[in-house]
Tab-separated table of N, CA and C in Angstrom:
chain	number	residue	atom	x	y	z
A	1	MET	N	-27.068	30.321	-83.869
A	1	MET	CA	-26.208	31.255	-83.175
A	1	MET	C	-27.088	32.223	-82.391
A	2	PRO	N	-26.736	32.528	-81.098
A	2	PRO	CA	-27.571	33.409	-80.290
A	2	PRO	C	-27.517	34.841	-80.807
A	3	SER	N	-28.611	35.561	-80.566
A	3	SER	CA	-28.646	36.961	-80.979
A	3	SER	C	-27.734	37.776	-80.078
A	4	SER	N	-27.424	38.999	-80.509
A	4	SER	CA	-26.514	39.835	-79.727
A	4	SER	C	-27.097	40.186	-78.365
A	5	ALA	N	-28.435	40.186	-78.242
A	5	ALA	CA	-29.067	40.517	-76.968
A	5	ALA	C	-28.901	39.396	-75.946
A	6	THR	N	-28.591	38.203	-76.386
A	6	THR	CA	-28.473	37.094	-75.445
A	6	THR	C	-27.028	36.690	-75.196
A	7	ARG	N	-26.078	37.298	-75.838
A	7	ARG	CA	-24.672	36.978	-75.577
A	7	ARG	C	-24.281	37.447	-74.190
A	8	ALA	N	-23.425	36.690	-73.571
A	8	ALA	CA	-22.976	37.025	-72.228
A	8	ALA	C	-22.287	38.387	-72.215
A	9	GLY	N	-22.632	39.190	-71.212
A	9	GLY	CA	-21.972	40.476	-71.044
A	9	GLY	C	-22.578	41.607	-71.843
A	10	GLU	N	-23.519	41.308	-72.728
A	10	GLU	CA	-24.119	42.363	-73.534
A	10	GLU	C	-25.529	42.645	-73.029
A	11	PRO	N	-25.901	43.935	-73.004
A	11	PRO	CA	-27.246	44.264	-72.539
A	11	PRO	C	-28.305	43.834	-73.537
A	12	GLY	N	-29.472	43.519	-72.999
A	12	GLY	CA	-30.601	43.166	-73.849
A	12	GLY	C	-31.286	44.426	-74.339
A	13	PRO	N	-32.385	44.274	-75.030
A	13	PRO	CA	-33.104	45.445	-75.512
A	13	PRO	C	-33.657	46.246	-74.329
A	14	ALA	N	-33.735	47.541	-74.495
A	14	ALA	CA	-34.229	48.414	-73.428
A	14	ALA	C	-35.698	48.116	-73.132
A	15	ALA	N	-36.032	48.144	-71.863
A	15	ALA	CA	-37.417	47.935	-71.446
A	15	ALA	C	-38.251	49.143	-71.867
A	16	PRO	N	-39.553	48.978	-71.961
A	16	PRO	CA	-40.410	50.121	-72.291
A	16	PRO	C	-40.243	51.242	-71.263
A	17	LEU	N	-40.454	52.465	-71.699
A	17	LEU	CA	-40.251	53.630	-70.836
A	17	LEU	C	-41.058	53.533	-69.539
A	18	ALA	N	-42.305	53.134	-69.625
A	18	ALA	CA	-43.137	53.043	-68.418
A	18	ALA	C	-42.536	52.073	-67.404
A	19	ARG	N	-41.997	50.987	-67.878
A	19	ARG	CA	-41.388	50.012	-66.968
A	19	ARG	C	-40.095	50.560	-66.365
A	20	ARG	N	-39.312	51.291	-67.162
A	20	ARG	CA	-38.062	51.875	-66.653
A	20	ARG	C	-38.338	52.953	-65.609
A	21	LEU	N	-39.453	53.658	-65.751
A	21	LEU	CA	-39.773	54.745	-64.822
A	21	LEU	C	-40.515	54.265	-63.578
A	22	ALA	N	-41.018	53.052	-63.594
A	22	ALA	CA	-41.856	52.558	-62.494
A	22	ALA	C	-41.136	52.607	-61.148
A	23	THR	N	-39.922	52.125	-61.068
A	23	THR	CA	-39.229	52.064	-59.783
A	23	THR	C	-38.852	53.445	-59.258
A	24	PRO	N	-38.248	54.323	-60.070
A	24	PRO	CA	-37.958	55.650	-59.507
A	24	PRO	C	-39.226	56.423	-59.125
A	25	LEU	N	-40.289	56.289	-59.901
A	25	LEU	CA	-41.525	57.000	-59.569
A	25	LEU	C	-42.197	56.407	-58.334
A	26	ALA	N	-42.144	55.086	-58.181
A	26	ALA	CA	-42.694	54.455	-56.978
A	26	ALA	C	-41.891	54.868	-55.742
A	27	THR	N	-40.586	54.946	-55.884
A	27	THR	CA	-39.738	55.396	-54.777
A	27	THR	C	-40.095	56.817	-54.381
A	28	LEU	N	-40.261	57.683	-55.367
A	28	LEU	CA	-40.653	59.062	-55.073
A	28	LEU	C	-42.020	59.104	-54.392
A	29	ALA	N	-42.950	58.286	-54.839
A	29	ALA	CA	-44.288	58.261	-54.235
A	29	ALA	C	-44.224	57.847	-52.769
A	30	VAL	N	-43.413	56.850	-52.449
A	30	VAL	CA	-43.289	56.389	-51.060
A	30	VAL	C	-42.649	57.478	-50.203
A	31	VAL	N	-41.592	58.091	-50.702
A	31	VAL	CA	-40.919	59.155	-49.944
A	31	VAL	C	-41.853	60.350	-49.777
A	32	ALA	N	-42.577	60.720	-50.829
A	32	ALA	CA	-43.523	61.835	-50.740
A	32	ALA	C	-44.635	61.531	-49.743
A	33	ALA	N	-45.118	60.287	-49.720
A	33	ALA	CA	-46.157	59.909	-48.758
A	33	ALA	C	-45.626	59.990	-47.326
A	34	ALA	N	-44.404	59.535	-47.122
A	34	ALA	CA	-43.809	59.612	-45.785
A	34	ALA	C	-43.650	61.068	-45.347
A	35	PHE	N	-43.157	61.917	-46.248
A	35	PHE	CA	-43.008	63.332	-45.926
A	35	PHE	C	-44.373	63.979	-45.693
A	36	ALA	N	-45.376	63.598	-46.465
A	36	ALA	CA	-46.719	64.151	-46.279
A	36	ALA	C	-47.259	63.775	-44.896
A	37	TYR	N	-47.035	62.544	-44.495
A	37	TYR	CA	-47.495	62.109	-43.173
A	37	TYR	C	-46.793	62.900	-42.079
A	38	VAL	N	-45.461	63.022	-42.184
A	38	VAL	CA	-44.708	63.766	-41.169
A	38	VAL	C	-45.090	65.248	-41.214
A	39	GLY	N	-45.423	65.752	-42.384
A	39	GLY	CA	-45.868	67.138	-42.486
A	39	GLY	C	-47.224	67.349	-41.846
A	40	ALA	N	-48.075	66.347	-41.885
A	40	ALA	CA	-49.425	66.464	-41.331
A	40	ALA	C	-49.474	66.136	-39.840
A	41	VAL	N	-48.649	65.208	-39.389
A	41	VAL	CA	-48.651	64.785	-37.987
A	41	VAL	C	-47.382	65.329	-37.333
A	42	ASP	N	-47.534	66.385	-36.579
A	42	ASP	CA	-46.411	67.134	-36.013
A	42	ASP	C	-45.626	66.306	-34.993
A	43	PRO	N	-44.336	66.065	-35.264
A	43	PRO	CA	-43.521	65.305	-34.306
A	43	PRO	C	-43.158	66.114	-33.063
A	44	ASN	N	-43.433	67.424	-33.070
A	44	ASN	CA	-43.168	68.246	-31.893
A	44	ASN	C	-44.219	68.025	-30.803
A	45	GLU	N	-45.352	67.430	-31.159
A	45	GLU	CA	-46.390	67.108	-30.178
A	45	GLU	C	-46.157	65.686	-29.684
A	46	PRO	N	-46.055	65.501	-28.382
A	46	PRO	CA	-45.771	64.161	-27.854
A	46	PRO	C	-46.888	63.161	-28.141
A	47	GLY	N	-46.471	61.893	-28.267
A	47	GLY	CA	-47.430	60.817	-28.413
A	47	GLY	C	-47.662	60.332	-29.825
A	48	HIS	N	-47.156	61.039	-30.820
A	48	HIS	CA	-47.391	60.623	-32.202
A	48	HIS	C	-46.327	59.651	-32.716
A	49	TYR	N	-45.110	59.792	-32.245
A	49	TYR	CA	-43.994	58.980	-32.724
A	49	TYR	C	-43.239	58.425	-31.516
A	50	PRO	N	-42.592	57.273	-31.678
A	50	PRO	CA	-41.809	56.742	-30.557
A	50	PRO	C	-40.559	57.594	-30.311
A	51	VAL	N	-40.092	57.588	-29.070
A	51	VAL	CA	-38.863	58.298	-28.711
A	51	VAL	C	-37.679	57.458	-29.174
A	52	CYS	N	-36.606	58.109	-29.584
A	52	CYS	CA	-35.379	57.406	-29.988
A	52	CYS	C	-34.926	56.513	-28.832
A	53	PRO	N	-34.712	55.225	-29.097
A	53	PRO	CA	-34.312	54.316	-28.007
A	53	PRO	C	-32.981	54.715	-27.366
A	54	LEU	N	-32.013	55.170	-28.155
A	54	LEU	CA	-30.727	55.572	-27.591
A	54	LEU	C	-30.909	56.770	-26.672
A	55	PHE	N	-31.700	57.729	-27.113
A	55	PHE	CA	-31.942	58.907	-26.284
A	55	PHE	C	-32.708	58.541	-25.019
A	56	ARG	N	-33.678	57.667	-25.153
A	56	ARG	CA	-34.492	57.261	-23.988
A	56	ARG	C	-33.622	56.583	-22.936
A	57	VAL	N	-32.714	55.715	-23.360
A	57	VAL	CA	-31.912	54.945	-22.407
A	57	VAL	C	-30.727	55.747	-21.877
A	58	THR	N	-30.061	56.520	-22.767
A	58	THR	CA	-28.807	57.172	-22.370
A	58	THR	C	-28.884	58.690	-22.274
A	59	GLY	N	-29.862	59.304	-22.949
A	59	GLY	CA	-29.911	60.767	-23.001
A	59	GLY	C	-28.971	61.345	-24.039
A	60	ILE	N	-28.402	60.475	-24.882
A	60	ILE	CA	-27.458	60.899	-25.929
A	60	ILE	C	-28.201	60.977	-27.259
A	61	TYR	N	-27.944	62.068	-28.001
A	61	TYR	CA	-28.545	62.216	-29.321
A	61	TYR	C	-27.772	61.384	-30.341
A	62	CYS	N	-28.486	60.555	-31.104
A	62	CYS	CA	-27.872	59.784	-32.185
A	62	CYS	C	-27.858	60.665	-33.441
A	63	PRO	N	-27.249	60.223	-34.534
A	63	PRO	CA	-27.236	61.053	-35.750
A	63	PRO	C	-28.633	61.276	-36.325
A	64	GLY	N	-29.592	60.425	-35.982
A	64	GLY	CA	-30.937	60.570	-36.525
A	64	GLY	C	-31.879	61.366	-35.640
A	65	CYS	N	-31.490	61.632	-34.395
A	65	CYS	CA	-32.370	62.375	-33.484
A	65	CYS	C	-32.705	63.748	-34.077
A	66	GLY	N	-33.967	64.060	-34.059
A	66	GLY	CA	-34.437	65.317	-34.632
A	66	GLY	C	-34.785	65.211	-36.100
A	67	GLY	N	-34.617	64.023	-36.676
A	67	GLY	CA	-34.886	63.848	-38.100
A	67	GLY	C	-36.340	64.071	-38.479
A	68	LEU	N	-37.264	63.596	-37.643
A	68	LEU	CA	-38.688	63.807	-37.933
A	68	LEU	C	-39.049	65.282	-37.802
A	69	ARG	N	-38.522	65.953	-36.762
A	69	ARG	CA	-38.782	67.385	-36.617
A	69	ARG	C	-38.174	68.153	-37.777
A	70	SER	N	-37.015	67.699	-38.236
A	70	SER	CA	-36.372	68.322	-39.388
A	70	SER	C	-37.228	68.178	-40.640
A	71	ALA	N	-37.746	66.971	-40.869
A	71	ALA	CA	-38.600	66.735	-42.037
A	71	ALA	C	-39.871	67.571	-41.957
A	72	HIS	N	-40.449	67.668	-40.761
A	72	HIS	CA	-41.673	68.456	-40.577
A	72	HIS	C	-41.411	69.928	-40.907
A	73	ALA	N	-40.323	70.464	-40.378
A	73	ALA	CA	-39.984	71.863	-40.656
A	73	ALA	C	-39.677	72.068	-42.135
A	74	PHE	N	-38.976	71.127	-42.733
A	74	PHE	CA	-38.611	71.210	-44.149
A	74	PHE	C	-39.870	71.241	-45.013
A	75	ILE	N	-40.819	70.371	-44.722
A	75	ILE	CA	-42.078	70.315	-45.471
A	75	ILE	C	-42.828	71.638	-45.370
A	76	HIS	N	-42.745	72.281	-44.211
A	76	HIS	CA	-43.457	73.543	-44.001
A	76	HIS	C	-42.628	74.754	-44.417
A	77	GLY	N	-41.491	74.518	-45.064
A	77	GLY	CA	-40.691	75.604	-45.616
A	77	GLY	C	-39.812	76.340	-44.622
A	78	ASP	N	-39.647	75.813	-43.427
A	78	ASP	CA	-38.808	76.455	-42.413
A	78	ASP	C	-37.428	75.804	-42.426
A	79	LEU	N	-36.594	76.247	-43.348
A	79	LEU	CA	-35.275	75.634	-43.534
A	79	LEU	C	-34.388	75.823	-42.305
A	80	GLY	N	-34.483	76.972	-41.659
A	80	GLY	CA	-33.684	77.209	-40.451
A	80	GLY	C	-34.009	76.213	-39.346
A	81	ALA	N	-35.294	75.982	-39.116
A	81	ALA	CA	-35.696	75.011	-38.093
A	81	ALA	C	-35.310	73.601	-38.513
A	82	ALA	N	-35.399	73.303	-39.804
A	82	ALA	CA	-35.020	71.974	-40.289
A	82	ALA	C	-33.538	71.720	-40.036
A	83	ILE	N	-32.713	72.697	-40.339
A	83	ILE	CA	-31.265	72.550	-40.105
A	83	ILE	C	-30.985	72.480	-38.616
A	84	GLY	N	-31.708	73.267	-37.829
A	84	GLY	CA	-31.520	73.248	-36.379
A	84	GLY	C	-31.917	71.931	-35.748
A	85	SER	N	-32.896	71.256	-36.322
A	85	SER	CA	-33.325	69.968	-35.773
A	85	SER	C	-32.366	68.848	-36.136
A	86	ASN	N	-31.896	68.821	-37.381
A	86	ASN	CA	-30.934	67.801	-37.799
A	86	ASN	C	-30.315	68.228	-39.124
A	87	ALA	N	-29.151	68.837	-39.047
A	87	ALA	CA	-28.470	69.348	-40.232
A	87	ALA	C	-28.096	68.224	-41.199
A	88	VAL	N	-27.700	67.081	-40.671
A	88	VAL	CA	-27.323	65.958	-41.531
A	88	VAL	C	-28.525	65.467	-42.333
A	89	ALA	N	-29.699	65.473	-41.724
A	89	ALA	CA	-30.905	65.044	-42.439
A	89	ALA	C	-31.193	65.977	-43.608
A	90	VAL	N	-31.021	67.279	-43.411
A	90	VAL	CA	-31.269	68.240	-44.496
A	90	VAL	C	-30.297	68.000	-45.647
A	91	VAL	N	-29.048	67.729	-45.330
A	91	VAL	CA	-28.077	67.384	-46.377
A	91	VAL	C	-28.542	66.114	-47.090
A	92	GLY	N	-29.047	65.157	-46.320
A	92	GLY	CA	-29.562	63.919	-46.904
A	92	GLY	C	-30.724	64.157	-47.849
A	93	TYR	N	-31.604	65.116	-47.529
A	93	TYR	CA	-32.720	65.427	-48.434
A	93	TYR	C	-32.183	65.909	-49.776
A	94	GLY	N	-31.178	66.756	-49.723
A	94	GLY	CA	-30.579	67.267	-50.966
A	94	GLY	C	-29.897	66.174	-51.769
A	95	ILE	N	-29.174	65.302	-51.076
A	95	ILE	CA	-28.500	64.195	-51.758
A	95	ILE	C	-29.536	63.268	-52.380
A	96	PHE	N	-30.600	62.954	-51.641
A	96	PHE	CA	-31.652	62.105	-52.191
A	96	PHE	C	-32.234	62.735	-53.456
A	97	ALA	N	-32.532	64.028	-53.408
A	97	ALA	CA	-33.127	64.703	-54.572
A	97	ALA	C	-32.196	64.634	-55.778
A	98	ALA	N	-30.910	64.892	-55.563
A	98	ALA	CA	-29.955	64.865	-56.675
A	98	ALA	C	-29.828	63.462	-57.260
A	99	VAL	N	-29.723	62.452	-56.409
A	99	VAL	CA	-29.590	61.070	-56.889
A	99	VAL	C	-30.874	60.638	-57.588
A	100	TRP	N	-32.030	61.038	-57.041
A	100	TRP	CA	-33.293	60.658	-57.673
A	100	TRP	C	-33.421	61.266	-59.066
A	101	VAL	N	-33.049	62.533	-59.225
A	101	VAL	CA	-33.111	63.167	-60.551
A	101	VAL	C	-32.164	62.456	-61.513
A	102	MET	N	-30.965	62.140	-61.049
A	102	MET	CA	-30.013	61.407	-61.887
A	102	MET	C	-30.588	60.038	-62.261
A	103	TRP	N	-31.215	59.364	-61.322
A	103	TRP	CA	-31.836	58.057	-61.555
A	103	TRP	C	-32.937	58.186	-62.601
A	104	LEU	N	-33.779	59.205	-62.471
A	104	LEU	CA	-34.877	59.402	-63.414
A	104	LEU	C	-34.347	59.678	-64.830
A	105	ILE	N	-33.354	60.543	-64.943
A	105	ILE	CA	-32.772	60.858	-66.256
A	105	ILE	C	-32.179	59.607	-66.890
A	106	ARG	N	-31.451	58.849	-66.109
A	106	ARG	CA	-30.847	57.625	-66.644
A	106	ARG	C	-31.919	56.600	-67.018
A	107	ALA	N	-33.014	56.534	-66.247
A	107	ALA	CA	-34.103	55.605	-66.577
A	107	ALA	C	-34.754	56.003	-67.897
A	108	VAL	N	-34.959	57.296	-68.117
A	108	VAL	CA	-35.535	57.763	-69.383
A	108	VAL	C	-34.623	57.389	-70.544
A	109	ARG	N	-33.331	57.504	-70.349
A	109	ARG	CA	-32.353	57.184	-71.398
A	109	ARG	C	-32.118	55.683	-71.553
A	110	GLY	N	-32.636	54.884	-70.613
A	110	GLY	CA	-32.447	53.440	-70.691
A	110	GLY	C	-31.104	52.965	-70.187
A	111	VAL	N	-30.452	53.797	-69.373
A	111	VAL	CA	-29.147	53.461	-68.821
A	111	VAL	C	-29.327	53.172	-67.332
A	112	PRO	N	-28.899	52.011	-66.863
A	112	PRO	CA	-29.078	51.700	-65.437
A	112	PRO	C	-28.233	52.610	-64.546
A	113	LEU	N	-28.746	52.886	-63.370
A	113	LEU	CA	-28.022	53.699	-62.389
A	113	LEU	C	-27.205	52.759	-61.509
A	114	ARG	N	-25.920	52.965	-61.517
A	114	ARG	CA	-25.029	52.175	-60.655
A	114	ARG	C	-24.152	53.135	-59.884
A	115	ILE	N	-24.360	53.152	-58.592
A	115	ILE	CA	-23.550	54.005	-57.723
A	115	ILE	C	-22.769	53.074	-56.816
A	116	THR	N	-21.479	53.146	-56.902
A	116	THR	CA	-20.633	52.309	-56.051
A	116	THR	C	-19.634	53.195	-55.320
A	117	PHE	N	-19.400	52.862	-54.075
A	117	PHE	CA	-18.446	53.592	-53.258
A	117	PHE	C	-17.463	52.609	-52.659
A	118	GLY	N	-16.226	53.007	-52.598
A	118	GLY	CA	-15.197	52.178	-52.003
A	118	GLY	C	-15.232	52.255	-50.486
A	119	PRO	N	-14.484	51.388	-49.841
A	119	PRO	CA	-14.459	51.367	-48.374
A	119	PRO	C	-14.041	52.702	-47.757
A	120	ALA	N	-13.132	53.429	-48.386
A	120	ALA	CA	-12.679	54.709	-47.826
A	120	ALA	C	-13.838	55.692	-47.737
A	121	TRP	N	-14.722	55.668	-48.738
A	121	TRP	CA	-15.872	56.569	-48.717
A	121	TRP	C	-16.799	56.212	-47.552
A	122	TRP	N	-17.075	54.926	-47.346
A	122	TRP	CA	-17.958	54.501	-46.265
A	122	TRP	C	-17.358	54.826	-44.903
A	123	TRP	N	-16.047	54.626	-44.745
A	123	TRP	CA	-15.392	54.966	-43.484
A	123	TRP	C	-15.459	56.473	-43.239
A	124	SER	N	-15.295	57.257	-44.297
A	124	SER	CA	-15.382	58.720	-44.164
A	124	SER	C	-16.784	59.141	-43.744
A	125	LEU	N	-17.794	58.564	-44.370
A	125	LEU	CA	-19.176	58.875	-44.007
A	125	LEU	C	-19.436	58.502	-42.550
A	126	GLY	N	-18.985	57.330	-42.141
A	126	GLY	CA	-19.139	56.918	-40.748
A	126	GLY	C	-18.426	57.871	-39.795
A	127	GLY	N	-17.243	58.329	-40.201
A	127	GLY	CA	-16.496	59.288	-39.382
A	127	GLY	C	-17.236	60.611	-39.240
A	128	VAL	N	-17.802	61.100	-40.326
A	128	VAL	CA	-18.571	62.354	-40.281
A	128	VAL	C	-19.770	62.200	-39.359
A	129	LEU	N	-20.496	61.085	-39.483
A	129	LEU	CA	-21.662	60.857	-38.617
A	129	LEU	C	-21.252	60.710	-37.151
A	130	LEU	N	-20.129	60.063	-36.908
A	130	LEU	CA	-19.641	59.919	-35.538
A	130	LEU	C	-19.271	61.279	-34.953
A	131	ILE	N	-18.548	62.081	-35.729
A	131	ILE	CA	-18.164	63.423	-35.262
A	131	ILE	C	-19.407	64.270	-35.010
A	132	PHE	N	-20.365	64.210	-35.933
A	132	PHE	CA	-21.623	64.944	-35.766
A	132	PHE	C	-22.314	64.517	-34.479
A	133	SER	N	-22.361	63.209	-34.234
A	133	SER	CA	-23.026	62.699	-33.031
A	133	SER	C	-22.324	63.155	-31.765
A	134	VAL	N	-21.014	63.101	-31.762
A	134	VAL	CA	-20.267	63.496	-30.566
A	134	VAL	C	-20.418	65.000	-30.325
A	135	VAL	N	-20.217	65.798	-31.367
A	135	VAL	CA	-20.264	67.254	-31.205
A	135	VAL	C	-21.644	67.719	-30.761
A	136	ARG	N	-22.707	67.131	-31.299
A	136	ARG	CA	-24.053	67.603	-30.928
A	136	ARG	C	-24.409	67.248	-29.498
A	137	ASN	N	-23.630	66.367	-28.858
A	137	ASN	CA	-23.857	66.010	-27.468
A	137	ASN	C	-22.944	66.752	-26.495
A	138	LEU	N	-22.067	67.601	-27.008
A	138	LEU	CA	-21.175	68.378	-26.156
A	138	LEU	C	-21.722	69.794	-25.976
A	139	PRO	N	-21.351	70.465	-24.870
A	139	PRO	CA	-21.897	71.811	-24.623
A	139	PRO	C	-21.641	72.795	-25.765
A	140	PHE	N	-20.453	72.782	-26.367
A	140	PHE	CA	-20.186	73.750	-27.435
A	140	PHE	C	-20.881	73.406	-28.740
A	141	GLY	N	-21.432	72.196	-28.853
A	141	GLY	CA	-22.134	71.789	-30.063
A	141	GLY	C	-23.647	71.786	-29.895
A	142	SER	N	-24.125	72.467	-28.872
A	142	SER	CA	-25.552	72.437	-28.575
A	142	SER	C	-26.401	72.998	-29.719
A	143	ALA	N	-25.803	73.787	-30.598
A	143	ALA	CA	-26.573	74.296	-31.757
A	143	ALA	C	-26.943	73.172	-32.700
A	144	LEU	N	-26.214	72.057	-32.660
A	144	LEU	CA	-26.514	70.903	-33.514
A	144	LEU	C	-27.500	69.932	-32.883
A	145	ALA	N	-27.811	70.146	-31.591
A	145	ALA	CA	-28.750	69.259	-30.898
A	145	ALA	C	-30.188	69.625	-31.296
A	146	PRO	N	-31.052	68.619	-31.397
A	146	PRO	CA	-32.440	68.933	-31.776
A	146	PRO	C	-33.191	69.685	-30.684
């Protein structure tokens, strides 16, 4: 008779702590390295990073335009400039931090992190990004433009 760890639908024994922490810590290391690079190489100086293709072709700011400048300002502690460059990116930094902490806590406890969103949530997120993109390209939304 199979052991309880091998029965269908039942979890196996928890992996060692170091193995459970490897993925969240590696993810943090990659994100920290990317932020360190953007913090060291100023995106406000031309020639270091490619121009947004949408902006280059159309002159329209996409939801990601200003994201590198936002990250650079955020790394240097200038929250006002970070929000001014890309407010959505700053919200994303906070969401990433919260999800990463939750992921780390669950990894320590041996509980897998499963985040699922229904279609309504994805449509809402797309709607928010679309509205943000449209408003930041209009004269009255110029405060949202990078």
